[in-house]
Structures are given as structure tokens and as C-alpha cells.
């Protein structure tokens, strides 16, 4: 997960159909008396129950509505960008009602819950997401921030969600900062002369580190710097951040 993906919905990955389903024929589940009749001589209605049960097993249930769920996720992200955070949560929750599988990938919902001060629910959402994607540095950090606001930095660090190695140097350093403690100013200084995106993320996560510690003025300074940076301005105006 990256904050620069905020306008792109996280849609649950398409699942490969298990081999055991590819070997099932609808005819095998019907009453044996039908096996002596040519399939084309039978009404298709006779096969609907067995076909439906196979489809439900593959897709996760007959009550899911993935297209409407994805539309709800998109609406939720748009509402978040417009400042209607409560409205965004309502849409994300609606997406889950429409298709329960969405919950395992809705890191956007975790962000909204955090900004509504619903830290326990936010932490739960990020932990669910990391269980599906154990290499997501940013979700691990956001879980820490939620739990730090609930229990304090020391407790949050003891239950820190460890994830795989991030390919981005700036995020590896941010991850180590939150996991082990340290100086957020060093994080920013180390990437002052780096790529524009690196300075953005260094400033953002330095600010969020201060926020987790309850140092609001320091947090405001660095988060404002991130948003005002060339990378932040460019991507915000184009609808990416």
C-alpha cells in the first residue's frame, strides 16, 4: 500500500479456481437417473442448483456483489479526498456488506478510521490487511500509529507488526524508525538530497512519528512540508496522493 495509490481501489486479487472445482461436472451432482439421458435433452433448469453451488464455492458466496462493492470503495476514496471522512467509512463499510472479501484489502478504511479517532478499529483493519499482504511496510506503520494513540509508543512497539523488506530505501528507514525508535529529523535529513518522492515520504513519516508521540506541532511542520513539496503538490493536483 502506498498513499500515492489513494485514488486506486484495492480490489481483492482474482483467485485461481482450485483444481478440485475444475474436475467437477454439474452432471455428477445430479440424481443418477438423469445420467442415461443426453444432456441436451434436459432442461437447463435441472442443472441450476448444482451449477450455482459450484459458482458460490468458487466466488465466495451467492450474496456477494463485487462490482457494486468496488464502486463503493471508489466513492469512499473520493469522499476521503473531499474531507468527508465519516462518509468514506460508510461507503467502505457498505463495500464490505456487498462483498465480505473486500475487508481483507481495505487499507483505505484503516486511514479513515484513524482520522475519526477510531484507533482500535483502524489497527484491526491494518492487521487484517497485513495478514493478506505480509510485505506492506506502510500498513505496518499505520497499525503502529493507531496503537500508539491507544496505548502509547512503548506498548505499540512491543506488538509491532513485522513485514518483509521494502524495496524503497526511504521506507526501509521509516520502518526501522517506527520499529526501533530513533530521530525522525535524521530520516528527513538523510533524504533531503534524494529523489522528490523520497523527501515526501521521509517528511510525511517523520510527521506521523511525531504524531504517534503526541508532538502535534512537530507533526504539523513535517506533514505540511510533505504536502507542500514538489512531489506532494504534483501528485495531489493530479489526483494521485
Short mmCIF file of N, CA and C in Angstrom, two decimals, residues 59-186:
data_model
loop_
_atom_site.label_atom_id
_atom_site.label_comp_id
_atom_site.label_asym_id
_atom_site.label_seq_id
_atom_site.Cartn_x
_atom_site.Cartn_y
_atom_site.Cartn_z
N UNK A 59 -16.60 -18.36 -6.05
CA UNK A 59 -16.60 -16.91 -5.89
C UNK A 59 -16.74 -16.45 -4.45
N UNK A 60 -17.08 -17.35 -3.54
CA UNK A 60 -17.17 -16.96 -2.15
C UNK A 60 -18.58 -16.75 -1.64
N UNK A 61 -19.58 -17.07 -2.44
CA UNK A 61 -20.94 -16.98 -1.95
C UNK A 61 -21.87 -16.32 -2.93
N UNK A 62 -23.12 -16.72 -2.88
CA UNK A 62 -24.08 -16.20 -3.83
C UNK A 62 -24.55 -14.80 -3.52
N UNK A 63 -24.27 -14.29 -2.32
CA UNK A 63 -24.79 -12.99 -1.94
C UNK A 63 -23.81 -11.85 -2.23
N UNK A 64 -22.60 -12.16 -2.70
CA UNK A 64 -21.62 -11.11 -2.93
C UNK A 64 -21.96 -10.33 -4.19
N UNK A 65 -21.60 -9.06 -4.19
CA UNK A 65 -21.84 -8.20 -5.34
C UNK A 65 -20.58 -7.39 -5.58
N UNK A 66 -19.55 -8.00 -6.18
CA UNK A 66 -18.24 -7.36 -6.27
C UNK A 66 -18.23 -6.05 -7.04
N UNK A 67 -19.02 -5.93 -8.10
CA UNK A 67 -18.99 -4.69 -8.88
C UNK A 67 -19.49 -3.51 -8.06
N UNK A 68 -20.59 -3.70 -7.37
CA UNK A 68 -21.12 -2.62 -6.54
C UNK A 68 -20.18 -2.34 -5.37
N UNK A 69 -19.54 -3.38 -4.86
CA UNK A 69 -18.59 -3.19 -3.76
C UNK A 69 -17.41 -2.34 -4.22
N UNK A 70 -16.89 -2.61 -5.40
CA UNK A 70 -15.76 -1.84 -5.92
C UNK A 70 -16.18 -0.38 -6.14
N UNK A 71 -17.40 -0.17 -6.63
CA UNK A 71 -17.91 1.19 -6.81
C UNK A 71 -17.99 1.91 -5.47
N UNK A 72 -18.40 1.19 -4.42
CA UNK A 72 -18.48 1.79 -3.09
C UNK A 72 -17.09 2.17 -2.58
N UNK A 73 -16.09 1.33 -2.86
CA UNK A 73 -14.71 1.66 -2.46
C UNK A 73 -14.26 2.94 -3.15
N UNK A 74 -14.54 3.06 -4.43
CA UNK A 74 -14.15 4.27 -5.16
C UNK A 74 -14.84 5.51 -4.59
N UNK A 75 -16.13 5.38 -4.27
CA UNK A 75 -16.84 6.52 -3.68
C UNK A 75 -16.24 6.87 -2.32
N UNK A 76 -15.88 5.86 -1.55
CA UNK A 76 -15.28 6.12 -0.25
C UNK A 76 -13.97 6.88 -0.36
N UNK A 77 -13.14 6.51 -1.33
CA UNK A 77 -11.87 7.21 -1.51
C UNK A 77 -12.09 8.65 -1.96
N UNK A 78 -13.08 8.86 -2.82
CA UNK A 78 -13.37 10.21 -3.27
C UNK A 78 -13.87 11.08 -2.11
N UNK A 79 -14.73 10.52 -1.27
CA UNK A 79 -15.23 11.26 -0.11
C UNK A 79 -14.10 11.59 0.85
N UNK A 80 -13.16 10.67 1.02
CA UNK A 80 -12.00 10.93 1.88
C UNK A 80 -11.22 12.13 1.35
N UNK A 81 -10.98 12.15 0.04
CA UNK A 81 -10.23 13.25 -0.56
C UNK A 81 -10.99 14.58 -0.43
N UNK A 82 -12.31 14.52 -0.38
CA UNK A 82 -13.11 15.73 -0.25
C UNK A 82 -13.27 16.17 1.20
N UNK A 83 -12.73 15.39 2.13
CA UNK A 83 -12.78 15.75 3.54
C UNK A 83 -13.95 15.15 4.30
N UNK A 84 -14.78 14.36 3.63
CA UNK A 84 -15.90 13.70 4.30
C UNK A 84 -15.44 12.32 4.77
N UNK A 85 -14.71 12.31 5.88
CA UNK A 85 -14.09 11.07 6.34
C UNK A 85 -15.16 10.10 6.85
N UNK A 86 -16.15 10.61 7.59
CA UNK A 86 -17.22 9.74 8.08
C UNK A 86 -17.98 9.12 6.91
N UNK A 87 -18.22 9.92 5.87
CA UNK A 87 -18.89 9.39 4.69
C UNK A 87 -18.08 8.31 4.00
N UNK A 88 -16.75 8.48 4.02
CA UNK A 88 -15.90 7.47 3.38
C UNK A 88 -15.99 6.14 4.11
N UNK A 89 -16.03 6.18 5.44
CA UNK A 89 -16.15 4.93 6.21
C UNK A 89 -17.48 4.25 5.91
N UNK A 90 -18.54 5.05 5.78
CA UNK A 90 -19.85 4.48 5.47
C UNK A 90 -19.81 3.73 4.14
N UNK A 91 -19.10 4.29 3.15
CA UNK A 91 -19.00 3.62 1.85
C UNK A 91 -18.13 2.37 1.94
N UNK A 92 -17.03 2.45 2.69
CA UNK A 92 -16.17 1.28 2.84
C UNK A 92 -16.92 0.15 3.55
N UNK A 93 -17.69 0.52 4.57
CA UNK A 93 -18.48 -0.49 5.27
C UNK A 93 -19.54 -1.09 4.35
N UNK A 94 -20.10 -0.25 3.50
CA UNK A 94 -21.09 -0.75 2.53
C UNK A 94 -20.43 -1.74 1.57
N UNK A 95 -19.20 -1.45 1.17
CA UNK A 95 -18.48 -2.36 0.27
C UNK A 95 -18.31 -3.73 0.92
N UNK A 96 -18.04 -3.73 2.23
CA UNK A 96 -17.85 -5.00 2.94
C UNK A 96 -19.16 -5.77 3.02
N UNK A 97 -20.27 -5.05 3.23
CA UNK A 97 -21.57 -5.71 3.26
C UNK A 97 -21.87 -6.33 1.90
N UNK A 98 -21.52 -5.63 0.83
CA UNK A 98 -21.78 -6.13 -0.51
C UNK A 98 -20.88 -7.30 -0.88
N UNK A 99 -19.65 -7.27 -0.37
CA UNK A 99 -18.69 -8.33 -0.70
C UNK A 99 -17.70 -8.43 0.45
N UNK A 100 -17.90 -9.40 1.32
CA UNK A 100 -17.11 -9.53 2.54
C UNK A 100 -15.62 -9.63 2.27
N UNK A 101 -15.24 -10.15 1.10
CA UNK A 101 -13.82 -10.31 0.78
C UNK A 101 -13.08 -8.98 0.73
N UNK A 102 -13.81 -7.90 0.50
CA UNK A 102 -13.17 -6.58 0.42
C UNK A 102 -12.46 -6.21 1.71
N UNK A 103 -12.97 -6.67 2.85
CA UNK A 103 -12.43 -6.20 4.13
C UNK A 103 -10.95 -6.52 4.29
N UNK A 104 -10.50 -7.62 3.72
CA UNK A 104 -9.11 -8.02 3.88
C UNK A 104 -8.14 -7.14 3.12
N UNK A 105 -8.64 -6.22 2.30
CA UNK A 105 -7.77 -5.39 1.47
C UNK A 105 -8.06 -3.90 1.60
N UNK A 106 -8.93 -3.51 2.52
CA UNK A 106 -9.38 -2.12 2.60
C UNK A 106 -8.51 -1.29 3.53
N UNK A 107 -7.24 -1.10 3.16
CA UNK A 107 -6.37 -0.23 3.96
C UNK A 107 -6.90 1.21 3.97
N UNK A 108 -7.63 1.59 2.90
CA UNK A 108 -8.21 2.94 2.87
C UNK A 108 -9.16 3.15 4.05
N UNK A 109 -9.90 2.11 4.39
CA UNK A 109 -10.80 2.17 5.54
C UNK A 109 -10.01 2.41 6.83
N UNK A 110 -8.84 1.79 6.93
CA UNK A 110 -8.00 1.99 8.10
C UNK A 110 -7.58 3.44 8.26
N UNK A 111 -7.22 4.09 7.15
CA UNK A 111 -6.86 5.51 7.20
C UNK A 111 -8.03 6.36 7.69
N UNK A 112 -9.21 6.09 7.13
CA UNK A 112 -10.39 6.87 7.53
C UNK A 112 -10.69 6.68 9.01
N UNK A 113 -10.61 5.45 9.48
CA UNK A 113 -10.88 5.18 10.90
C UNK A 113 -9.88 5.92 11.78
N UNK A 114 -8.63 5.96 11.35
CA UNK A 114 -7.62 6.69 12.13
C UNK A 114 -7.99 8.16 12.27
N UNK A 115 -8.40 8.78 11.17
CA UNK A 115 -8.71 10.21 11.21
C UNK A 115 -10.05 10.51 11.86
N UNK A 116 -10.80 9.48 12.20
CA UNK A 116 -12.00 9.65 13.02
C UNK A 116 -11.72 9.32 14.49
N UNK A 117 -10.44 9.11 14.82
CA UNK A 117 -10.03 8.73 16.17
C UNK A 117 -10.58 7.37 16.59
N UNK A 118 -10.90 6.54 15.64
CA UNK A 118 -11.36 5.18 15.93
C UNK A 118 -10.15 4.25 15.79
N UNK A 119 -9.21 4.44 16.72
CA UNK A 119 -7.89 3.84 16.58
C UNK A 119 -7.90 2.32 16.69
N UNK A 120 -8.73 1.79 17.57
CA UNK A 120 -8.76 0.34 17.74
C UNK A 120 -9.25 -0.35 16.47
N UNK A 121 -10.31 0.21 15.88
CA UNK A 121 -10.82 -0.36 14.63
C UNK A 121 -9.82 -0.18 13.49
N UNK A 122 -9.14 0.96 13.49
CA UNK A 122 -8.13 1.19 12.46
C UNK A 122 -7.00 0.18 12.55
N UNK A 123 -6.51 -0.06 13.78
CA UNK A 123 -5.44 -1.03 13.97
C UNK A 123 -5.88 -2.42 13.52
N UNK A 124 -7.13 -2.77 13.85
CA UNK A 124 -7.65 -4.07 13.43
C UNK A 124 -7.66 -4.19 11.91
N UNK A 125 -8.09 -3.12 11.23
CA UNK A 125 -8.13 -3.15 9.77
C UNK A 125 -6.74 -3.35 9.18
N UNK A 126 -5.75 -2.62 9.71
CA UNK A 126 -4.40 -2.75 9.18
C UNK A 126 -3.81 -4.13 9.46
N UNK A 127 -4.13 -4.71 10.61
CA UNK A 127 -3.64 -6.05 10.91
C UNK A 127 -4.26 -7.09 9.96
N UNK A 128 -5.53 -6.92 9.65
CA UNK A 128 -6.18 -7.81 8.69
C UNK A 128 -5.50 -7.70 7.33
N UNK A 129 -5.19 -6.46 6.94
CA UNK A 129 -4.55 -6.23 5.64
C UNK A 129 -3.16 -6.86 5.58
N UNK A 130 -2.38 -6.69 6.66
CA UNK A 130 -1.02 -7.23 6.67
C UNK A 130 -1.06 -8.76 6.65
N UNK A 131 -2.10 -9.35 7.23
CA UNK A 131 -2.23 -10.81 7.17
C UNK A 131 -2.35 -11.28 5.72
N UNK A 132 -2.96 -10.44 4.86
CA UNK A 132 -3.08 -10.77 3.45
C UNK A 132 -1.84 -10.38 2.66
N UNK A 133 -1.20 -9.29 3.07
CA UNK A 133 -0.01 -8.80 2.37
C UNK A 133 1.10 -8.57 3.39
N UNK A 134 1.86 -9.61 3.71
CA UNK A 134 2.86 -9.52 4.78
C UNK A 134 4.10 -8.72 4.43
N UNK A 135 4.10 -8.05 3.27
CA UNK A 135 5.25 -7.24 2.87
C UNK A 135 4.90 -5.76 2.78
N UNK A 136 3.80 -5.35 3.40
CA UNK A 136 3.35 -3.97 3.27
C UNK A 136 3.86 -3.12 4.43
N UNK A 137 4.92 -2.39 4.16
CA UNK A 137 5.57 -1.56 5.19
C UNK A 137 4.62 -0.50 5.73
N UNK A 138 3.91 0.17 4.85
CA UNK A 138 3.10 1.30 5.29
C UNK A 138 1.94 0.88 6.17
N UNK A 139 1.33 -0.26 5.89
CA UNK A 139 0.24 -0.71 6.75
C UNK A 139 0.75 -1.09 8.13
N UNK A 140 1.96 -1.65 8.18
CA UNK A 140 2.57 -1.96 9.47
C UNK A 140 2.77 -0.68 10.29
N UNK A 141 3.25 0.37 9.63
CA UNK A 141 3.48 1.64 10.31
C UNK A 141 2.16 2.26 10.77
N UNK A 142 1.15 2.23 9.91
CA UNK A 142 -0.14 2.82 10.30
C UNK A 142 -0.78 2.05 11.44
N UNK A 143 -0.59 0.75 11.49
CA UNK A 143 -1.08 -0.02 12.63
C UNK A 143 -0.39 0.45 13.90
N UNK A 144 0.93 0.66 13.82
CA UNK A 144 1.68 1.16 14.97
C UNK A 144 1.14 2.51 15.43
N UNK A 145 0.87 3.41 14.49
CA UNK A 145 0.39 4.74 14.85
C UNK A 145 -0.95 4.65 15.57
N UNK A 146 -1.85 3.81 15.05
CA UNK A 146 -3.15 3.62 15.71
C UNK A 146 -2.96 3.12 17.14
N UNK A 147 -2.12 2.12 17.30
CA UNK A 147 -1.95 1.51 18.62
C UNK A 147 -1.18 2.42 19.56
N UNK A 148 -0.29 3.26 19.01
CA UNK A 148 0.41 4.24 19.84
C UNK A 148 -0.56 5.27 20.39
N UNK A 149 -1.54 5.66 19.59
CA UNK A 149 -2.54 6.62 20.06
C UNK A 149 -3.44 6.00 21.13
N UNK A 150 -3.58 4.68 21.08
CA UNK A 150 -4.40 3.98 22.07
C UNK A 150 -3.65 3.69 23.36
N UNK A 151 -2.43 3.15 23.21
CA UNK A 151 -1.72 2.58 24.36
C UNK A 151 -0.38 3.24 24.66
N UNK A 152 0.07 4.13 23.79
CA UNK A 152 1.39 4.72 23.95
C UNK A 152 2.41 4.03 23.06
N UNK A 153 3.50 4.73 22.80
CA UNK A 153 4.52 4.25 21.86
C UNK A 153 5.17 2.96 22.34
N UNK A 154 5.47 2.86 23.64
CA UNK A 154 6.19 1.68 24.14
C UNK A 154 5.38 0.41 23.96
N UNK A 155 4.09 0.47 24.29
CA UNK A 155 3.24 -0.72 24.12
C UNK A 155 3.09 -1.05 22.64
N UNK A 156 2.88 -0.03 21.82
CA UNK A 156 2.72 -0.27 20.38
C UNK A 156 3.96 -0.91 19.79
N UNK A 157 5.12 -0.52 20.28
CA UNK A 157 6.36 -1.08 19.73
C UNK A 157 6.53 -2.55 20.12
N UNK A 158 6.05 -2.92 21.28
CA UNK A 158 6.16 -4.32 21.71
C UNK A 158 5.33 -5.25 20.83
N UNK A 159 4.27 -4.72 20.23
CA UNK A 159 3.42 -5.56 19.38
C UNK A 159 3.51 -5.12 17.92
N UNK A 160 4.67 -4.59 17.56
CA UNK A 160 4.88 -4.07 16.21
C UNK A 160 4.72 -5.18 15.17
N UNK A 161 4.03 -4.86 14.09
CA UNK A 161 3.81 -5.82 13.01
C UNK A 161 5.04 -5.86 12.10
N UNK A 162 5.77 -6.94 12.14
CA UNK A 162 6.94 -7.07 11.27
C UNK A 162 6.51 -7.54 9.89
N UNK A 163 7.11 -6.93 8.87
CA UNK A 163 6.80 -7.28 7.49
C UNK A 163 8.09 -7.50 6.72
N UNK A 164 7.96 -7.91 5.46
CA UNK A 164 9.12 -8.16 4.62
C UNK A 164 9.85 -6.88 4.24
N UNK A 165 11.00 -7.04 3.62
CA UNK A 165 11.88 -5.92 3.27
C UNK A 165 11.28 -5.10 2.14
N UNK A 166 11.15 -3.79 2.37
CA UNK A 166 10.62 -2.88 1.36
C UNK A 166 11.72 -2.57 0.34
N UNK A 167 11.35 -2.46 -0.92
CA UNK A 167 12.34 -2.17 -1.97
C UNK A 167 12.77 -0.71 -1.97
N UNK A 168 12.02 0.16 -1.28
CA UNK A 168 12.32 1.59 -1.27
C UNK A 168 13.20 1.94 -0.07
N UNK A 169 14.38 2.50 -0.28
CA UNK A 169 15.26 2.85 0.85
C UNK A 169 14.59 3.74 1.88
N UNK A 170 13.82 4.73 1.44
CA UNK A 170 13.19 5.65 2.39
C UNK A 170 12.20 4.92 3.28
N UNK A 171 11.48 3.94 2.72
CA UNK A 171 10.51 3.22 3.53
C UNK A 171 11.19 2.20 4.43
N UNK A 172 12.34 1.69 4.03
CA UNK A 172 13.09 0.82 4.95
C UNK A 172 13.53 1.60 6.18
N UNK A 173 13.99 2.83 5.95
CA UNK A 173 14.43 3.66 7.08
C UNK A 173 13.25 4.09 7.95
N UNK A 174 12.13 4.41 7.31
CA UNK A 174 10.94 4.78 8.08
C UNK A 174 10.47 3.60 8.93
N UNK A 175 10.47 2.43 8.34
CA UNK A 175 10.07 1.21 9.05
C UNK A 175 10.96 0.99 10.28
N UNK A 176 12.27 1.13 10.10
CA UNK A 176 13.19 0.94 11.23
C UNK A 176 12.97 2.00 12.31
N UNK A 177 12.65 3.22 11.89
CA UNK A 177 12.38 4.29 12.86
C UNK A 177 11.20 3.92 13.75
N UNK A 178 10.11 3.50 13.14
CA UNK A 178 8.93 3.17 13.93
C UNK A 178 9.14 1.89 14.75
N UNK A 179 9.83 0.94 14.18
CA UNK A 179 10.02 -0.33 14.87
C UNK A 179 10.98 -0.22 16.05
N UNK A 180 12.08 0.52 15.85
CA UNK A 180 13.15 0.53 16.86
C UNK A 180 13.27 1.85 17.61
N UNK A 181 12.59 2.89 17.14
CA UNK A 181 12.77 4.21 17.73
C UNK A 181 13.94 4.92 17.08
N UNK A 182 14.06 6.21 17.33
CA UNK A 182 15.15 6.97 16.73
C UNK A 182 14.75 8.42 16.55
N UNK A 183 15.49 9.10 15.68
CA UNK A 183 15.30 10.53 15.47
C UNK A 183 14.64 10.77 14.12
N UNK A 184 13.39 11.23 14.10
CA UNK A 184 12.72 11.48 12.82
C UNK A 184 13.40 12.57 12.00
N UNK A 185 14.12 13.49 12.67
CA UNK A 185 14.82 14.53 11.92
C UNK A 185 15.93 13.92 11.06
N UNK A 186 16.53 12.86 11.56
CA UNK A 186 17.57 12.18 10.78
C UNK A 186 16.97 11.55 9.52
#
